[in-house]
């Protein structure tokens, strides 16, 4: 992506934000949530639905291509009366559409006024000795192995604190048992090999998945604070000897939807 393409992508996000306001009547978005695989059933607990539209009603959004991603955008009003934007699904880099569409939702949310971005995902757990399937884990940092970056040109964005310490403290106040971990992002769509999982463990990874890192970078470029939450849906490849299956990911999401919804509702209301 050239610098001109980058500027065009930001302009497209502005157009999408304008279309969002027109379609939903919400012009005071406080925060935005991106719900990953298995997280969509938790959305109902976040707040009262004000409006909901297909993502394809807005410029620049692609239709969903992954099971468990609804391809809709919802505006909800939280218990404190704030409007929050919820993306019921996301675009992944492995879909082959390029980096721009992957981060378009985050850029649109920021253009619509969101100062906080909450990124959720389904992740493989790299520490089965301390992680249980179904546990939420705060993302303290990430390692980007996608080979991509949403920023081009001489824009040197500080990533010392990609995932806000302040927001992590708010989340732990809501649920003190929350653990933290480093998320390792791969391009996908293949799951990682056992050798890659051993590599990730060796250099400090705690979670592994196919999303989130590029969105977090784009959010920081846009000046938003970022909170990351992973739902551990399976141990990483080779750690238990069992094969990996996307249906297992969705099943864990359904089984934990109530707990994840309560957690999101509590955290979002404190933002």
PDB file of C-alpha atoms in Angstrom:
ATOM      1  CA  UNK A   1       0.000   0.000   0.000  1.00  0.00           C
ATOM      2  CA  UNK A   2       1.444   3.367  -1.052  1.00  0.00           C
ATOM      3  CA  UNK A   3       1.122   6.606   0.926  1.00  0.00           C
ATOM      4  CA  UNK A   4      -1.591   7.704  -1.490  1.00  0.00           C
ATOM      5  CA  UNK A   5      -3.444   4.441  -0.900  1.00  0.00           C
ATOM      6  CA  UNK A   6      -3.084   4.976   2.842  1.00  0.00           C
ATOM      7  CA  UNK A   7      -4.600   8.441   2.594  1.00  0.00           C
ATOM      8  CA  UNK A   8      -7.416   7.051   0.456  1.00  0.00           C
ATOM      9  CA  UNK A   9      -8.086   4.349   3.066  1.00  0.00           C
ATOM     10  CA  UNK A  10      -8.431   6.966   5.810  1.00  0.00           C
ATOM     11  CA  UNK A  11     -10.746   9.014   3.595  1.00  0.00           C
ATOM     12  CA  UNK A  12     -12.875   5.916   2.934  1.00  0.00           C
ATOM     13  CA  UNK A  13     -13.158   5.372   6.703  1.00  0.00           C
ATOM     14  CA  UNK A  14     -14.432   8.934   7.015  1.00  0.00           C
ATOM     15  CA  UNK A  15     -17.061   8.260   4.362  1.00  0.00           C
ATOM     16  CA  UNK A  16     -18.109   5.070   6.157  1.00  0.00           C
ATOM     17  CA  UNK A  17     -18.404   6.961   9.458  1.00  0.00           C
ATOM     18  CA  UNK A  18     -20.663   9.529   7.800  1.00  0.00           C
ATOM     19  CA  UNK A  19     -22.812   6.739   6.332  1.00  0.00           C
ATOM     20  CA  UNK A  20     -22.948   5.060   9.746  1.00  0.00           C
ATOM     21  CA  UNK A  21     -24.283   8.219  11.384  1.00  0.00           C
ATOM     22  CA  UNK A  22     -26.880   8.585   8.640  1.00  0.00           C
ATOM     23  CA  UNK A  23     -27.989   4.941   8.846  1.00  0.00           C
ATOM     24  CA  UNK A  24     -28.144   4.631  12.643  1.00  0.00           C
ATOM     25  CA  UNK A  25     -28.772   8.176  13.871  1.00  0.00           C
ATOM     26  CA  UNK A  26     -25.858   7.764  16.309  1.00  0.00           C
ATOM     27  CA  UNK A  27     -23.422  10.648  16.139  1.00  0.00           C
ATOM     28  CA  UNK A  28     -21.775  10.284  19.540  1.00  0.00           C
ATOM     29  CA  UNK A  29     -19.934   6.955  19.503  1.00  0.00           C
ATOM     30  CA  UNK A  30     -17.880   6.552  22.695  1.00  0.00           C
ATOM     31  CA  UNK A  31     -16.153   3.215  22.061  1.00  0.00           C
ATOM     32  CA  UNK A  32     -16.146   0.289  19.654  1.00  0.00           C
ATOM     33  CA  UNK A  33     -15.926  -3.477  20.091  1.00  0.00           C
ATOM     34  CA  UNK A  34     -14.749  -5.947  17.475  1.00  0.00           C
ATOM     35  CA  UNK A  35     -16.109  -9.403  18.267  1.00  0.00           C
ATOM     36  CA  UNK A  36     -14.042 -12.309  17.010  1.00  0.00           C
ATOM     37  CA  UNK A  37     -14.921 -15.954  16.375  1.00  0.00           C
ATOM     38  CA  UNK A  38     -17.151 -17.297  19.119  1.00  0.00           C
ATOM     39  CA  UNK A  39     -17.744 -13.887  20.719  1.00  0.00           C
ATOM     40  CA  UNK A  40     -20.825 -12.802  18.728  1.00  0.00           C
ATOM     41  CA  UNK A  41     -23.383 -14.426  21.115  1.00  0.00           C
ATOM     42  CA  UNK A  42     -21.982 -12.247  23.918  1.00  0.00           C
ATOM     43  CA  UNK A  43     -23.025  -9.016  22.196  1.00  0.00           C
ATOM     44  CA  UNK A  44     -26.563  -9.037  23.581  1.00  0.00           C
ATOM     45  CA  UNK A  45     -25.326  -8.423  27.119  1.00  0.00           C
ATOM     46  CA  UNK A  46     -23.386  -5.248  26.312  1.00  0.00           C
ATOM     47  CA  UNK A  47     -26.354  -2.878  26.138  1.00  0.00           C
ATOM     48  CA  UNK A  48     -29.689  -1.971  24.602  1.00  0.00           C
ATOM     49  CA  UNK A  49     -29.658  -2.148  20.811  1.00  0.00           C
ATOM     50  CA  UNK A  50     -30.199   1.275  19.228  1.00  0.00           C
ATOM     51  CA  UNK A  51     -29.652   0.226  15.604  1.00  0.00           C
ATOM     52  CA  UNK A  52     -28.169  -2.642  13.593  1.00  0.00           C
ATOM     53  CA  UNK A  53     -27.186  -2.740   9.937  1.00  0.00           C
ATOM     54  CA  UNK A  54     -25.266  -5.066   7.590  1.00  0.00           C
ATOM     55  CA  UNK A  55     -21.630  -4.054   7.241  1.00  0.00           C
ATOM     56  CA  UNK A  56     -22.096  -3.982   3.483  1.00  0.00           C
ATOM     57  CA  UNK A  57     -24.441  -0.988   3.868  1.00  0.00           C
ATOM     58  CA  UNK A  58     -21.336   1.118   4.527  1.00  0.00           C
ATOM     59  CA  UNK A  59     -18.548   1.995   2.059  1.00  0.00           C
ATOM     60  CA  UNK A  60     -15.461  -0.197   2.149  1.00  0.00           C
ATOM     61  CA  UNK A  61     -16.799  -3.196   4.072  1.00  0.00           C
ATOM     62  CA  UNK A  62     -16.655  -6.725   2.673  1.00  0.00           C
ATOM     63  CA  UNK A  63     -19.323  -9.368   3.413  1.00  0.00           C
ATOM     64  CA  UNK A  64     -18.419 -11.946   6.087  1.00  0.00           C
ATOM     65  CA  UNK A  65     -16.402 -14.911   4.894  1.00  0.00           C
ATOM     66  CA  UNK A  66     -15.958 -16.874   8.130  1.00  0.00           C
ATOM     67  CA  UNK A  67     -18.446 -18.957  10.126  1.00  0.00           C
ATOM     68  CA  UNK A  68     -19.177 -17.309  13.469  1.00  0.00           C
ATOM     69  CA  UNK A  69     -18.903 -13.768  12.072  1.00  0.00           C
ATOM     70  CA  UNK A  70     -22.311 -12.189  11.525  1.00  0.00           C
ATOM     71  CA  UNK A  71     -21.225  -9.364   9.244  1.00  0.00           C
ATOM     72  CA  UNK A  72     -23.341  -6.760  10.989  1.00  0.00           C
ATOM     73  CA  UNK A  73     -22.712  -3.524  12.897  1.00  0.00           C
ATOM     74  CA  UNK A  74     -24.726  -2.740  15.994  1.00  0.00           C
ATOM     75  CA  UNK A  75     -25.014   0.458  18.009  1.00  0.00           C
ATOM     76  CA  UNK A  76     -25.908  -0.164  21.658  1.00  0.00           C
ATOM     77  CA  UNK A  77     -26.578   2.103  24.608  1.00  0.00           C
ATOM     78  CA  UNK A  78     -24.771   0.949  27.758  1.00  0.00           C
ATOM     79  CA  UNK A  79     -26.048   1.161  31.336  1.00  0.00           C
ATOM     80  CA  UNK A  80     -24.293   4.520  31.660  1.00  0.00           C
ATOM     81  CA  UNK A  81     -26.078   5.832  28.555  1.00  0.00           C
ATOM     82  CA  UNK A  82     -23.064   5.832  26.228  1.00  0.00           C
ATOM     83  CA  UNK A  83     -23.305   4.708  22.614  1.00  0.00           C
ATOM     84  CA  UNK A  84     -20.979   1.845  21.739  1.00  0.00           C
ATOM     85  CA  UNK A  85     -20.370   0.434  18.262  1.00  0.00           C
ATOM     86  CA  UNK A  86     -20.155  -3.358  17.987  1.00  0.00           C
ATOM     87  CA  UNK A  87     -18.710  -5.094  14.935  1.00  0.00           C
ATOM     88  CA  UNK A  88     -20.235  -8.585  14.848  1.00  0.00           C
ATOM     89  CA  UNK A  89     -17.286 -10.097  13.039  1.00  0.00           C
ATOM     90  CA  UNK A  90     -14.215  -8.870  11.190  1.00  0.00           C
ATOM     91  CA  UNK A  91     -12.235  -9.213   7.970  1.00  0.00           C
ATOM     92  CA  UNK A  92      -9.077 -11.331   8.213  1.00  0.00           C
ATOM     93  CA  UNK A  93      -5.834 -10.947   6.317  1.00  0.00           C
ATOM     94  CA  UNK A  94      -6.051 -14.533   5.035  1.00  0.00           C
ATOM     95  CA  UNK A  95      -9.198 -13.637   3.061  1.00  0.00           C
ATOM     96  CA  UNK A  96      -6.886 -12.058   0.495  1.00  0.00           C
ATOM     97  CA  UNK A  97      -8.475  -8.597   0.387  1.00  0.00           C
ATOM     98  CA  UNK A  98      -5.374  -6.806   1.647  1.00  0.00           C
ATOM     99  CA  UNK A  99      -4.523  -4.944   4.837  1.00  0.00           C
ATOM    100  CA  UNK A 100      -6.907  -2.020   4.280  1.00  0.00           C
ATOM    101  CA  UNK A 101     -10.144  -3.997   4.681  1.00  0.00           C
ATOM    102  CA  UNK A 102      -8.744  -5.727   7.786  1.00  0.00           C
ATOM    103  CA  UNK A 103      -8.427  -2.409   9.664  1.00  0.00           C
ATOM    104  CA  UNK A 104     -11.284  -0.545   7.969  1.00  0.00           C
ATOM    105  CA  UNK A 105     -13.694  -1.201  10.841  1.00  0.00           C
ATOM    106  CA  UNK A 106     -11.315   0.218  13.434  1.00  0.00           C
ATOM    107  CA  UNK A 107     -10.596   3.279  11.302  1.00  0.00           C
ATOM    108  CA  UNK A 108     -14.308   3.817  10.710  1.00  0.00           C
ATOM    109  CA  UNK A 109     -15.021   3.616  14.441  1.00  0.00           C
ATOM    110  CA  UNK A 110     -12.337   6.192  15.210  1.00  0.00           C
ATOM    111  CA  UNK A 111     -13.648   8.462  12.449  1.00  0.00           C
ATOM    112  CA  UNK A 112     -17.088   8.137  14.083  1.00  0.00           C
ATOM    113  CA  UNK A 113     -15.679   9.374  17.384  1.00  0.00           C
ATOM    114  CA  UNK A 114     -14.631   6.229  19.249  1.00  0.00           C
ATOM    115  CA  UNK A 115     -11.728   6.935  21.590  1.00  0.00           C
ATOM    116  CA  UNK A 116     -11.483   3.350  22.816  1.00  0.00           C
ATOM    117  CA  UNK A 117     -11.269   0.167  20.761  1.00  0.00           C
ATOM    118  CA  UNK A 118     -11.915  -3.220  22.367  1.00  0.00           C
ATOM    119  CA  UNK A 119     -10.573  -6.097  20.273  1.00  0.00           C
ATOM    120  CA  UNK A 120     -11.638  -9.660  21.042  1.00  0.00           C
ATOM    121  CA  UNK A 121     -10.611 -12.914  19.450  1.00  0.00           C
ATOM    122  CA  UNK A 122     -10.590 -16.674  19.740  1.00  0.00           C
ATOM    123  CA  UNK A 123      -7.069 -17.875  20.482  1.00  0.00           C
ATOM    124  CA  UNK A 124      -5.057 -20.996  20.920  1.00  0.00           C
ATOM    125  CA  UNK A 125      -3.574 -21.228  24.388  1.00  0.00           C
ATOM    126  CA  UNK A 126       0.173 -21.749  24.559  1.00  0.00           C
ATOM    127  CA  UNK A 127       0.290 -22.374  28.315  1.00  0.00           C
ATOM    128  CA  UNK A 128      -2.060 -25.313  28.993  1.00  0.00           C
ATOM    129  CA  UNK A 129      -0.432 -25.717  32.386  1.00  0.00           C
ATOM    130  CA  UNK A 130      -2.104 -22.455  33.507  1.00  0.00           C
ATOM    131  CA  UNK A 131      -4.805 -21.777  30.878  1.00  0.00           C
ATOM    132  CA  UNK A 132      -8.144 -23.524  30.653  1.00  0.00           C
ATOM    133  CA  UNK A 133     -10.304 -23.711  27.548  1.00  0.00           C
ATOM    134  CA  UNK A 134     -13.026 -21.094  27.995  1.00  0.00           C
ATOM    135  CA  UNK A 135     -10.835 -18.665  29.948  1.00  0.00           C
ATOM    136  CA  UNK A 136     -10.672 -14.991  28.887  1.00  0.00           C
ATOM    137  CA  UNK A 137      -7.151 -13.539  28.875  1.00  0.00           C
ATOM    138  CA  UNK A 138      -6.169  -9.879  28.679  1.00  0.00           C
ATOM    139  CA  UNK A 139      -3.695  -9.125  25.897  1.00  0.00           C
ATOM    140  CA  UNK A 140      -0.711  -7.308  27.402  1.00  0.00           C
ATOM    141  CA  UNK A 141       1.286  -7.131  24.152  1.00  0.00           C
ATOM    142  CA  UNK A 142       1.543  -8.778  20.768  1.00  0.00           C
ATOM    143  CA  UNK A 143       4.070 -10.234  18.358  1.00  0.00           C
ATOM    144  CA  UNK A 144       3.098  -9.531  14.758  1.00  0.00           C
ATOM    145  CA  UNK A 145       4.099 -12.449  12.513  1.00  0.00           C
ATOM    146  CA  UNK A 146       1.596 -11.657   9.770  1.00  0.00           C
ATOM    147  CA  UNK A 147       4.243 -10.020   7.583  1.00  0.00           C
ATOM    148  CA  UNK A 148       1.964  -6.989   7.186  1.00  0.00           C
ATOM    149  CA  UNK A 149       1.465  -3.527   8.674  1.00  0.00           C
ATOM    150  CA  UNK A 150      -1.468  -1.127   8.134  1.00  0.00           C
ATOM    151  CA  UNK A 151       0.825   1.920   8.260  1.00  0.00           C
ATOM    152  CA  UNK A 152       2.909   3.023   5.282  1.00  0.00           C
ATOM    153  CA  UNK A 153       5.320   5.894   4.812  1.00  0.00           C
ATOM    154  CA  UNK A 154       7.286   7.801   7.432  1.00  0.00           C
ATOM    155  CA  UNK A 155       4.737   7.559  10.243  1.00  0.00           C
ATOM    156  CA  UNK A 156       6.627   6.195  13.221  1.00  0.00           C
ATOM    157  CA  UNK A 157       3.935   5.156  15.681  1.00  0.00           C
ATOM    158  CA  UNK A 158       5.091   4.312  19.214  1.00  0.00           C
ATOM    159  CA  UNK A 159       4.006   0.780  20.125  1.00  0.00           C
ATOM    160  CA  UNK A 160       5.561   0.693  23.588  1.00  0.00           C
ATOM    161  CA  UNK A 161       2.066   0.340  25.058  1.00  0.00           C
ATOM    162  CA  UNK A 162      -0.224  -0.920  22.326  1.00  0.00           C
ATOM    163  CA  UNK A 163      -2.692  -2.368  24.830  1.00  0.00           C
ATOM    164  CA  UNK A 164      -3.550   0.289  27.397  1.00  0.00           C
ATOM    165  CA  UNK A 165      -2.352  -0.404  30.932  1.00  0.00           C
ATOM    166  CA  UNK A 166      -5.167   1.818  32.228  1.00  0.00           C
ATOM    167  CA  UNK A 167      -7.822  -0.213  30.420  1.00  0.00           C
ATOM    168  CA  UNK A 168      -6.296  -3.496  31.581  1.00  0.00           C
ATOM    169  CA  UNK A 169      -6.525  -2.268  35.161  1.00  0.00           C
ATOM    170  CA  UNK A 170     -10.197  -1.396  34.595  1.00  0.00           C
ATOM    171  CA  UNK A 171     -10.809  -4.892  33.238  1.00  0.00           C
ATOM    172  CA  UNK A 172      -9.091  -6.530  36.190  1.00  0.00           C
ATOM    173  CA  UNK A 173     -11.159  -4.382  38.550  1.00  0.00           C
ATOM    174  CA  UNK A 174     -14.242  -5.838  36.857  1.00  0.00           C
ATOM    175  CA  UNK A 175     -12.885  -9.403  36.990  1.00  0.00           C
ATOM    176  CA  UNK A 176      -9.823  -9.763  39.265  1.00  0.00           C
ATOM    177  CA  UNK A 177      -9.150 -13.318  38.086  1.00  0.00           C
ATOM    178  CA  UNK A 178      -8.242 -12.190  34.553  1.00  0.00           C
ATOM    179  CA  UNK A 179      -4.796 -13.356  33.483  1.00  0.00           C
ATOM    180  CA  UNK A 180      -2.598 -11.488  30.989  1.00  0.00           C
ATOM    181  CA  UNK A 181      -0.624 -12.769  28.055  1.00  0.00           C
ATOM    182  CA  UNK A 182       1.257 -11.964  24.857  1.00  0.00           C
ATOM    183  CA  UNK A 183      -0.725 -12.612  21.669  1.00  0.00           C
ATOM    184  CA  UNK A 184       1.148 -13.944  18.633  1.00  0.00           C
ATOM    185  CA  UNK A 185      -0.548 -13.081  15.340  1.00  0.00           C
ATOM    186  CA  UNK A 186      -0.104 -15.276  12.265  1.00  0.00           C
ATOM    187  CA  UNK A 187      -1.574 -14.648   8.817  1.00  0.00           C
ATOM    188  CA  UNK A 188      -3.513 -17.945   8.622  1.00  0.00           C
ATOM    189  CA  UNK A 189      -5.721 -19.536   7.411  1.00  0.00           C
ATOM    190  CA  UNK A 190      -3.837 -22.690   8.384  1.00  0.00           C
ATOM    191  CA  UNK A 191      -3.464 -23.389  12.058  1.00  0.00           C
ATOM    192  CA  UNK A 192       0.084 -23.286  13.341  1.00  0.00           C
ATOM    193  CA  UNK A 193       2.318 -26.336  13.262  1.00  0.00           C
ATOM    194  CA  UNK A 194       3.560 -27.896  16.509  1.00  0.00           C
ATOM    195  CA  UNK A 195       7.037 -26.536  15.685  1.00  0.00           C
ATOM    196  CA  UNK A 196       5.644 -23.018  15.298  1.00  0.00           C
ATOM    197  CA  UNK A 197       3.845 -23.379  18.620  1.00  0.00           C
ATOM    198  CA  UNK A 198       7.108 -24.412  20.305  1.00  0.00           C
ATOM    199  CA  UNK A 199       8.790 -21.372  18.724  1.00  0.00           C
ATOM    200  CA  UNK A 200       6.061 -19.044  20.014  1.00  0.00           C
ATOM    201  CA  UNK A 201       6.356 -20.442  23.518  1.00  0.00           C
ATOM    202  CA  UNK A 202      10.125 -20.064  23.418  1.00  0.00           C
ATOM    203  CA  UNK A 203      10.042 -16.360  22.584  1.00  0.00           C
ATOM    204  CA  UNK A 204       7.393 -15.449  25.126  1.00  0.00           C
ATOM    205  CA  UNK A 205       4.016 -15.975  23.458  1.00  0.00           C
ATOM    206  CA  UNK A 206       1.024 -17.020  25.525  1.00  0.00           C
ATOM    207  CA  UNK A 207      -1.760 -16.953  22.906  1.00  0.00           C
ATOM    208  CA  UNK A 208      -1.878 -17.472  19.158  1.00  0.00           C
ATOM    209  CA  UNK A 209      -4.380 -16.430  16.503  1.00  0.00           C
ATOM    210  CA  UNK A 210      -5.047 -14.850  13.108  1.00  0.00           C
ATOM    211  CA  UNK A 211      -6.308 -11.354  13.899  1.00  0.00           C
ATOM    212  CA  UNK A 212      -6.137  -8.360  16.263  1.00  0.00           C
ATOM    213  CA  UNK A 213      -2.523  -7.175  15.863  1.00  0.00           C
ATOM    214  CA  UNK A 214      -3.088  -5.148  12.672  1.00  0.00           C
ATOM    215  CA  UNK A 215      -6.286  -3.635  14.081  1.00  0.00           C
ATOM    216  CA  UNK A 216      -4.460  -2.655  17.271  1.00  0.00           C
ATOM    217  CA  UNK A 217      -1.712  -0.939  15.282  1.00  0.00           C
ATOM    218  CA  UNK A 218      -4.261   0.990  13.221  1.00  0.00           C
ATOM    219  CA  UNK A 219      -6.105   2.001  16.379  1.00  0.00           C
ATOM    220  CA  UNK A 220      -2.936   3.345  17.960  1.00  0.00           C
ATOM    221  CA  UNK A 221      -2.124   5.247  14.766  1.00  0.00           C
ATOM    222  CA  UNK A 222      -5.586   6.797  15.014  1.00  0.00           C
ATOM    223  CA  UNK A 223      -5.007   7.865  18.617  1.00  0.00           C
ATOM    224  CA  UNK A 224      -7.412   5.423  20.285  1.00  0.00           C
ATOM    225  CA  UNK A 225      -6.753   3.423  23.434  1.00  0.00           C
ATOM    226  CA  UNK A 226      -6.854  -0.340  22.907  1.00  0.00           C
ATOM    227  CA  UNK A 227      -8.061  -3.167  25.117  1.00  0.00           C
ATOM    228  CA  UNK A 228      -7.496  -6.720  23.884  1.00  0.00           C
ATOM    229  CA  UNK A 229      -9.281  -9.841  25.134  1.00  0.00           C
ATOM    230  CA  UNK A 230      -8.666 -13.391  23.950  1.00  0.00           C
ATOM    231  CA  UNK A 231     -10.954 -16.330  24.613  1.00  0.00           C
ATOM    232  CA  UNK A 232      -8.888 -19.505  24.903  1.00  0.00           C
ATOM    233  CA  UNK A 233     -10.764 -21.973  22.714  1.00  0.00           C
ATOM    234  CA  UNK A 234      -8.154 -24.703  22.367  1.00  0.00           C
ATOM    235  CA  UNK A 235      -4.569 -25.565  23.283  1.00  0.00           C
ATOM    236  CA  UNK A 236      -2.009 -24.800  20.575  1.00  0.00           C
ATOM    237  CA  UNK A 237      -1.129 -27.490  18.018  1.00  0.00           C
ATOM    238  CA  UNK A 238       0.906 -30.356  19.407  1.00  0.00           C
ATOM    239  CA  UNK A 239       0.363 -29.489  23.073  1.00  0.00           C
ATOM    240  CA  UNK A 240      -2.284 -32.163  23.612  1.00  0.00           C
ATOM    241  CA  UNK A 241      -2.014 -34.346  20.509  1.00  0.00           C
ATOM    242  CA  UNK A 242      -5.577 -33.487  19.469  1.00  0.00           C
ATOM    243  CA  UNK A 243      -6.399 -31.997  16.014  1.00  0.00           C
ATOM    244  CA  UNK A 244      -7.701 -28.418  15.713  1.00  0.00           C
ATOM    245  CA  UNK A 245     -11.171 -27.596  14.391  1.00  0.00           C
ATOM    246  CA  UNK A 246     -12.935 -24.246  13.804  1.00  0.00           C
ATOM    247  CA  UNK A 247     -16.231 -25.765  14.960  1.00  0.00           C
ATOM    248  CA  UNK A 248     -14.599 -26.358  18.341  1.00  0.00           C
ATOM    249  CA  UNK A 249     -13.769 -22.645  18.469  1.00  0.00           C
ATOM    250  CA  UNK A 250     -17.402 -21.703  17.861  1.00  0.00           C
ATOM    251  CA  UNK A 251     -18.675 -24.257  20.364  1.00  0.00           C
ATOM    252  CA  UNK A 252     -16.509 -22.804  23.129  1.00  0.00           C
ATOM    253  CA  UNK A 253     -17.814 -19.351  22.245  1.00  0.00           C
ATOM    254  CA  UNK A 254     -21.412 -20.515  22.557  1.00  0.00           C
ATOM    255  CA  UNK A 255     -20.706 -22.263  25.848  1.00  0.00           C
ATOM    256  CA  UNK A 256     -19.102 -19.183  27.394  1.00  0.00           C
ATOM    257  CA  UNK A 257     -21.316 -16.506  25.797  1.00  0.00           C
ATOM    258  CA  UNK A 258     -23.055 -15.533  29.028  1.00  0.00           C
ATOM    259  CA  UNK A 259     -19.804 -15.116  30.944  1.00  0.00           C
ATOM    260  CA  UNK A 260     -18.112 -13.214  28.104  1.00  0.00           C
ATOM    261  CA  UNK A 261     -21.151 -10.970  27.690  1.00  0.00           C
ATOM    262  CA  UNK A 262     -21.195 -10.081  31.382  1.00  0.00           C
ATOM    263  CA  UNK A 263     -17.469  -9.351  31.285  1.00  0.00           C
ATOM    264  CA  UNK A 264     -17.779  -7.133  28.205  1.00  0.00           C
ATOM    265  CA  UNK A 265     -20.792  -5.307  29.614  1.00  0.00           C
ATOM    266  CA  UNK A 266     -19.002  -4.569  32.876  1.00  0.00           C
ATOM    267  CA  UNK A 267     -15.784  -3.472  31.218  1.00  0.00           C
ATOM    268  CA  UNK A 268     -17.412  -1.367  28.501  1.00  0.00           C
ATOM    269  CA  UNK A 269     -19.556   0.467  31.036  1.00  0.00           C
ATOM    270  CA  UNK A 270     -16.369   1.534  32.854  1.00  0.00           C
ATOM    271  CA  UNK A 271     -14.573   2.877  29.765  1.00  0.00           C
TER     272      UNK A 271
END
